[in-house]
Short mmCIF file of C-alpha atoms in Angstrom, two decimals:
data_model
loop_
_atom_site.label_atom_id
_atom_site.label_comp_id
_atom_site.label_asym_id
_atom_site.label_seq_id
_atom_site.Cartn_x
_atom_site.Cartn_y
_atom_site.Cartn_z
CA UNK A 49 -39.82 57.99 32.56
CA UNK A 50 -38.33 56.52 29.72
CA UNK A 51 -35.53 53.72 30.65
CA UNK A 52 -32.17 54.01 28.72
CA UNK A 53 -30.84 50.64 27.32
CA UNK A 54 -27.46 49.46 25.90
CA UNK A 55 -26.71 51.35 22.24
CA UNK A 56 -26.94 49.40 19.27
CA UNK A 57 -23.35 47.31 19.19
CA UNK A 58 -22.89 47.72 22.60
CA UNK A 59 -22.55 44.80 25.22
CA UNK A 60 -21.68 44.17 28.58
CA UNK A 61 -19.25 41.21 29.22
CA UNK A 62 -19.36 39.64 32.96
CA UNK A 63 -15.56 38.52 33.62
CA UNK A 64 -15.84 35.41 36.18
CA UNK A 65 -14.23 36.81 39.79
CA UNK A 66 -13.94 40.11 38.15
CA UNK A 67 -16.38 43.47 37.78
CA UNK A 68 -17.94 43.69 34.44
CA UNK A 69 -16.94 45.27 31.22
CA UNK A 70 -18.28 46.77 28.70
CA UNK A 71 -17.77 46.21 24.86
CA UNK A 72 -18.08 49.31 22.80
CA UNK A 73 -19.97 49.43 19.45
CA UNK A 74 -16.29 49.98 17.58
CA UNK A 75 -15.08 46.56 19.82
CA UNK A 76 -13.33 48.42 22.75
CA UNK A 77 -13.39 46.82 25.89
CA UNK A 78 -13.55 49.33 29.08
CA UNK A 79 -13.66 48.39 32.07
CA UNK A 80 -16.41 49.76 34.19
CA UNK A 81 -15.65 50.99 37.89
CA UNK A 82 -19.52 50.12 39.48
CA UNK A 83 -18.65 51.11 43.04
CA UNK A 84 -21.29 49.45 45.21
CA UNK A 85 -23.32 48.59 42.33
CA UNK A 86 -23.91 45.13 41.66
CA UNK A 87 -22.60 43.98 38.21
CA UNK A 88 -25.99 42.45 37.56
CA UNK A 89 -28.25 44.84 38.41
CA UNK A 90 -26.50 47.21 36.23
CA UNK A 91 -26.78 45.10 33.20
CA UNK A 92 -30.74 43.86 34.25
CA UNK A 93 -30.71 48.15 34.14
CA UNK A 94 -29.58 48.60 30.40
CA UNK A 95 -31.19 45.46 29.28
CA UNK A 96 -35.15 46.05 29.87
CA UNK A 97 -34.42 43.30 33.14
CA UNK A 98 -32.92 40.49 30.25
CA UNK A 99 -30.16 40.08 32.03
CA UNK A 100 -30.26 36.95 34.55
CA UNK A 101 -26.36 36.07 34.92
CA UNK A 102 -24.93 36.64 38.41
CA UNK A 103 -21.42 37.63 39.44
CA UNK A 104 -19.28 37.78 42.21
CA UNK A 105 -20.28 41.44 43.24
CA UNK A 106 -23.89 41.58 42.41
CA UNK A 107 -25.62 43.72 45.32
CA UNK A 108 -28.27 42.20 47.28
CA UNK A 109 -31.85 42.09 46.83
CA UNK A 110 -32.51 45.00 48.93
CA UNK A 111 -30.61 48.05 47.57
CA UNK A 112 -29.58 51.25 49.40
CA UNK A 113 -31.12 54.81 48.27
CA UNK A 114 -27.56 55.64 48.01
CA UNK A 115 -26.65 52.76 46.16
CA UNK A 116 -29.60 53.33 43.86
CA UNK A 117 -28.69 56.81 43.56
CA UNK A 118 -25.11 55.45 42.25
CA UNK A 119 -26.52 53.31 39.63
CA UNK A 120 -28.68 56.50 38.48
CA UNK A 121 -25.24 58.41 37.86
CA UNK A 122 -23.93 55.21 36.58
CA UNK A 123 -26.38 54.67 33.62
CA UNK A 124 -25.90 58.80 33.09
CA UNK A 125 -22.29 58.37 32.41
CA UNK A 126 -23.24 55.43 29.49
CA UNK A 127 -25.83 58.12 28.34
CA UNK A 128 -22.91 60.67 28.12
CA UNK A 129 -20.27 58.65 26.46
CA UNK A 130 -23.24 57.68 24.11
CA UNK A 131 -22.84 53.42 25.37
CA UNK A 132 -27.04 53.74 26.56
CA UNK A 133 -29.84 55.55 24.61
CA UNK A 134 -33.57 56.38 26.15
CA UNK A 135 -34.73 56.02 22.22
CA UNK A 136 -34.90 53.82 19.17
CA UNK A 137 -31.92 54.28 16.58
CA UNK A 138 -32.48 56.75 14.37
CA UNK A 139 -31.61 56.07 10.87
CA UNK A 140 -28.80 58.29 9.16
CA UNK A 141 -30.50 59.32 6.50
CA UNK A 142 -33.61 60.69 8.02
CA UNK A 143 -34.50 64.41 6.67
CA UNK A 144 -32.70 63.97 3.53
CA UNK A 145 -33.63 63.90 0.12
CA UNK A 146 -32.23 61.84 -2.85
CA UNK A 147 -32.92 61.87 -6.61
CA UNK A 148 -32.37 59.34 -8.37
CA UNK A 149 -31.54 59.00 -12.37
CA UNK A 150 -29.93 56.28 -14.33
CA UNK A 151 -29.97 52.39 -14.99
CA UNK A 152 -32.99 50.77 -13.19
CA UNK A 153 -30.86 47.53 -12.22
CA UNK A 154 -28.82 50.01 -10.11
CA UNK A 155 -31.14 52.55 -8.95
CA UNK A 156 -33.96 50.22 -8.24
CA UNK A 157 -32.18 48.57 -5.10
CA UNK A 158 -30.43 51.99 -4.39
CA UNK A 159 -33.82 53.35 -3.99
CA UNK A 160 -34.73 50.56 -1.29
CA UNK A 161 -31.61 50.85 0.26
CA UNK A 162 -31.40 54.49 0.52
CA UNK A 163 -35.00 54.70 1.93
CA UNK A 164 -34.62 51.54 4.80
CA UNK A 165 -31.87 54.31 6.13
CA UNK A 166 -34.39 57.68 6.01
CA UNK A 167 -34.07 58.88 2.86
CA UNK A 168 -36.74 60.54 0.87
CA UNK A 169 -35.97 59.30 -2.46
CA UNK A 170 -37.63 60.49 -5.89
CA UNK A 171 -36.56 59.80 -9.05
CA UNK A 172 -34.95 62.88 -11.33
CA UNK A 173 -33.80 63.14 -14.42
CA UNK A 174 -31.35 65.26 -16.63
CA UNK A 175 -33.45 68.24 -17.63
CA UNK A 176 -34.43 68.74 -13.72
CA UNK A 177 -30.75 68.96 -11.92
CA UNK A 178 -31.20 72.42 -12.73
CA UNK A 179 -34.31 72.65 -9.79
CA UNK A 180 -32.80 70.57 -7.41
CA UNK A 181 -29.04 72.97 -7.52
CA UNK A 182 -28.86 74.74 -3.83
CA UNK A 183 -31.07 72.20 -1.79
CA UNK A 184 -29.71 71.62 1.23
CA UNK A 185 -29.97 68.18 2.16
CA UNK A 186 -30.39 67.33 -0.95
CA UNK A 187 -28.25 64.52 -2.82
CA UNK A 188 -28.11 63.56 -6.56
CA UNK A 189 -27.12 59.98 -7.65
CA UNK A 190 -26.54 59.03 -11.27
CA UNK A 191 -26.25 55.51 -12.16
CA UNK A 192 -24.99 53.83 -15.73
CA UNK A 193 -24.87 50.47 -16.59
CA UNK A 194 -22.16 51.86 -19.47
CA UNK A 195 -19.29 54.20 -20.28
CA UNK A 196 -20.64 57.91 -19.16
CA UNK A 197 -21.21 60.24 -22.59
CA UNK A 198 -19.03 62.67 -23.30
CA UNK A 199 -20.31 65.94 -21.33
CA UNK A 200 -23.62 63.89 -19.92
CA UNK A 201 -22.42 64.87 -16.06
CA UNK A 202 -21.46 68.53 -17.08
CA UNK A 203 -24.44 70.28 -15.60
CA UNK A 204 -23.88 68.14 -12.46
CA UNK A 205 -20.66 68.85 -11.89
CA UNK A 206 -21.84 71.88 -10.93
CA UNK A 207 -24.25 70.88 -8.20
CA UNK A 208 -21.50 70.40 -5.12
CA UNK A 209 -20.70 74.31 -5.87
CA UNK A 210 -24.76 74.97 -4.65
CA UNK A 211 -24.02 72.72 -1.79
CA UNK A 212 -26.09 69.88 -3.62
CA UNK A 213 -24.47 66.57 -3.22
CA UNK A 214 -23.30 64.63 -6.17
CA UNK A 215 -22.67 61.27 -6.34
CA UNK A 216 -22.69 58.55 -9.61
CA UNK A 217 -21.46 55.33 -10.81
CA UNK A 218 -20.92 53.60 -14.05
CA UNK A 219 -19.80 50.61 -16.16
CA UNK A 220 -16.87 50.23 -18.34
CA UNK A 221 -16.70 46.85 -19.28
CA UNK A 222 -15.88 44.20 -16.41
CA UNK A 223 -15.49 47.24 -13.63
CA UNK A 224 -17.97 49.52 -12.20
CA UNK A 225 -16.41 52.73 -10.92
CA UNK A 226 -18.07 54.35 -7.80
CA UNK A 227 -16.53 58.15 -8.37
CA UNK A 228 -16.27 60.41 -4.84
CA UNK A 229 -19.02 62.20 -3.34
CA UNK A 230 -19.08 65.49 -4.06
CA UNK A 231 -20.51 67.93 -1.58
CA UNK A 232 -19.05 71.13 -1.08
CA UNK A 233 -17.38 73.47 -3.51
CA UNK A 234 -13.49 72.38 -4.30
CA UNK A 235 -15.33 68.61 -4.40
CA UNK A 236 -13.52 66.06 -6.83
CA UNK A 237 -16.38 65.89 -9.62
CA UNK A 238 -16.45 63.77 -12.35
CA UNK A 239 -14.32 65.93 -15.05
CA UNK A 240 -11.53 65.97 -12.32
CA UNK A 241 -11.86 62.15 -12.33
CA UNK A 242 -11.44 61.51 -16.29
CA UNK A 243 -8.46 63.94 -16.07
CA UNK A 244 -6.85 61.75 -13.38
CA UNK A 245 -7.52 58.72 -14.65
CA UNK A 246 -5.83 60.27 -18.02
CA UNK A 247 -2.85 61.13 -16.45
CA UNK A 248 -2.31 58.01 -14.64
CA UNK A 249 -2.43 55.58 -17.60
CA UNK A 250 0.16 55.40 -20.75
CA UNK A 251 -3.11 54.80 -22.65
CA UNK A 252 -4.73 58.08 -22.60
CA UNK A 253 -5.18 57.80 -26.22
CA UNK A 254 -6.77 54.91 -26.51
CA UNK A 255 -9.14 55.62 -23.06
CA UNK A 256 -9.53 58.66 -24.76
CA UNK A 257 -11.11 57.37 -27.40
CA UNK A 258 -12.95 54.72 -25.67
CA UNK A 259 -15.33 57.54 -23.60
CA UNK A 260 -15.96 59.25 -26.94
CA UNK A 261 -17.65 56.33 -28.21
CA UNK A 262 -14.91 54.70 -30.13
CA UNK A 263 -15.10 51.44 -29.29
CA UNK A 264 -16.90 48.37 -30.44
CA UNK A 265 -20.49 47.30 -29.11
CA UNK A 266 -20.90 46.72 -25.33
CA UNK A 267 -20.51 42.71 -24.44
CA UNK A 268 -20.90 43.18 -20.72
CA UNK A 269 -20.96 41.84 -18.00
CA UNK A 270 -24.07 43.86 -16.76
CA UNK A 271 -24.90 43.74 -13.00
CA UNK A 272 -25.86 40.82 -11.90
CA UNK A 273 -28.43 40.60 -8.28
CA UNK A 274 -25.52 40.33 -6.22
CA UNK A 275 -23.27 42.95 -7.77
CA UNK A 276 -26.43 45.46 -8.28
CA UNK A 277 -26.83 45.31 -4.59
CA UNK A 278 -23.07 45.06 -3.64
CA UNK A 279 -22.90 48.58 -5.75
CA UNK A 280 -25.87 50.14 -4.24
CA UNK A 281 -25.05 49.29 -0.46
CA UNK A 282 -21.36 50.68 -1.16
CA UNK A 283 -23.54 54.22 -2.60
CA UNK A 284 -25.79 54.36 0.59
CA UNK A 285 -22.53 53.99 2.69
CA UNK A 286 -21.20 57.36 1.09
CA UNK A 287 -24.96 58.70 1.19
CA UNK A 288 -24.58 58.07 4.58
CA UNK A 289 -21.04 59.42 5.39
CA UNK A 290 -22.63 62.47 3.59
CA UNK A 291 -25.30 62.73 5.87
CA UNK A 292 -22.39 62.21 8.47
CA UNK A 293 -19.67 64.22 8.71
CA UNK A 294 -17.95 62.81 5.59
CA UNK A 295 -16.03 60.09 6.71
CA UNK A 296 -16.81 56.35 7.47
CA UNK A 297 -15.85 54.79 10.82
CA UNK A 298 -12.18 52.98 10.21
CA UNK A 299 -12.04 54.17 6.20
CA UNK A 300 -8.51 54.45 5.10
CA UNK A 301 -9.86 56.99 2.96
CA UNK A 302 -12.72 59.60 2.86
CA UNK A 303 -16.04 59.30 1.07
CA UNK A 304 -15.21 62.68 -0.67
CA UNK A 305 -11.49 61.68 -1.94
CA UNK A 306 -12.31 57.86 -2.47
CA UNK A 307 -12.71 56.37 -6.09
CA UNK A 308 -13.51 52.65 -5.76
CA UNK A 309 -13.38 49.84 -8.59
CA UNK A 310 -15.86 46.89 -8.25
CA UNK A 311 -14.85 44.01 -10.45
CA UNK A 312 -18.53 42.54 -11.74
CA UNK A 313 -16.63 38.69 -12.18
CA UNK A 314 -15.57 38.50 -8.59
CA UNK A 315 -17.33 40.94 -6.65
CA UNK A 316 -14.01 42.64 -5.49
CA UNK A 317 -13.71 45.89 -4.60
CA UNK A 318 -10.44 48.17 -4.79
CA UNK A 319 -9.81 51.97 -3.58
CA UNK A 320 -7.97 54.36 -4.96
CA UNK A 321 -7.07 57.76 -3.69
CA UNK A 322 -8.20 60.85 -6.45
CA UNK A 323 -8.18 64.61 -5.39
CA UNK A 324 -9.54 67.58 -7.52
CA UNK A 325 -7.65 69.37 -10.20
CA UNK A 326 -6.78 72.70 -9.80
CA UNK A 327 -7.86 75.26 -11.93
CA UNK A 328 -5.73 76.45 -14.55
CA UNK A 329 -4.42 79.86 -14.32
CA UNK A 330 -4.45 81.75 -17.84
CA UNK A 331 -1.21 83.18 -19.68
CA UNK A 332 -0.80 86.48 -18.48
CA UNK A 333 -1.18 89.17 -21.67
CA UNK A 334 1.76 90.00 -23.40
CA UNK A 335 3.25 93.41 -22.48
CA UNK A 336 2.43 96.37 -24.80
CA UNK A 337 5.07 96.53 -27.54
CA UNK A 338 6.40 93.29 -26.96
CA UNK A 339 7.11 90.71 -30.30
CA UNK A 340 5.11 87.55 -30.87
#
């Protein structure tokens, strides 16, 4: 029978004249009622017998049936609450698939990252997002090491309406922009985010103008190791949110309304909340016989 050990994160911390207590993978502290459990057989229990501290109510050598019994419903409550597993972790992005297109110095360590969690990862490009729209599972990342084109993510847009995940990233000078995921139709895509960002600047004009190409040649900075990597761990943290249920542990805000800055001279990161824009509804017709 397979023993069940302490999850990943979790701990059990002997208080000095007091019963033990156990410290939650999120850094609660609970205390734990043993009964007539010693404190340190429970932890040799959960610990594959590493545990060698003793405490003022550790149980004797020679344990009860009853007692043992109690420890058995003991380690089945940690099972329950999900504080002991009988298995190795499983990582959180095992059965899913993600294409990759874009930059190499971005996707190249995305690709490692993604596939140390679970991933399947392939690389993709523009002329097959049309193949890959209605996978379950499934997850699309584009990553630029520039300004986006106008109309490049147009056909991808459209992938979160299939229930293909859509997620990118790109370079405008100093900043690389990490856009929302996009799962699930009503999703904030990418044209939703250049509208936003539009409306949220007295510039429009000129930003405008600087997506459509206007603008004199590129002078950098391009990702460097460290900011490659910083990017590509803060994509497989929404790859894995996705694979989640959408939300990171303690986020102020959700994977799927979350548009995050990286500055590329100091590493910092900033978030900023974006939500889709609603469609437009059309002018109604004008009633019969009425004047222009």
């Amino acid at each position: 029978m397979t023993r069940s050990r302490l999850a990943p994160g979790a701990g059990i911390v002997t208080v000095p004249g007091d019963r033990p207590v156990l410290r939650t993978a999120d850094g609660h502290f609970l205390r734990i009622d043993t009964g007539r459990v010693g404190g340190a057989e429970l932890v040799d229990r959960l610990t594959a017998g590493e545990g060698t501290q003793e405490d003022s109510v550790s149980a004797p050598e020679s344990v009860s049936g009853s007692a043992s019994a109690e420890l058995d419903r003991l380690v089945a409550a940690f099972e329950e609450a999900g504080h002991a597993v009988t298995g190795p972790r499983r990582p959180p992005l095992t059965g899913r698939t993600v294409h990759l297109l874009g930059d190499p110095v971005l996707t190249g360590p995305l690709a490692r990252f993604a596939a140390a969690e679970g991933a399947e990862v392939h690389p993709a490009t523009a002329d097959s997002l049309a193949g890959l729209a209605g996978r379950r599972d499934t997850a699309v990342v584009w990553c630029l090491d520039s300004p986006v084109p106008e109309g490049l993510w147009a056909d991808a847009d459209r992938l979160p309406a299939r229930r293909t995940a859509w997620l990118r990233c790109h370079r405008e000078g100093a900043h690389a922009w990490i856009e929302p995921l996009a799962c699930a139709p009503g999703d904030v895509t990418s044209a939703h985010v250049r509208l936003r960002r539009l409306a949220a600047t007295a510039a429009h004009r000129e930003l405008a103008a600087y997506w459509t190409g206007h603008r004199s040649p590129d002078t950098g900075p391009h990702p460097t190791e460290a900011s490659a990597a910083l990017i590509a761990a803060l994509l497989t943290a929404d790859l894995i949110a996705w694979a989640g249920d959408g939300r990171h542990r303690g986020a102020a805000l959700p994977a799927r309304r979350r548009l995050r800055r990286i500055d590329l001279r100091d590493l910092t990161v900033t978030e900023h909340p974006v939500f889709p824009v609603p469609d437009v509804a059309p002018l109604p017709a004008p009633a019969p016989g009425a004047k222009a």
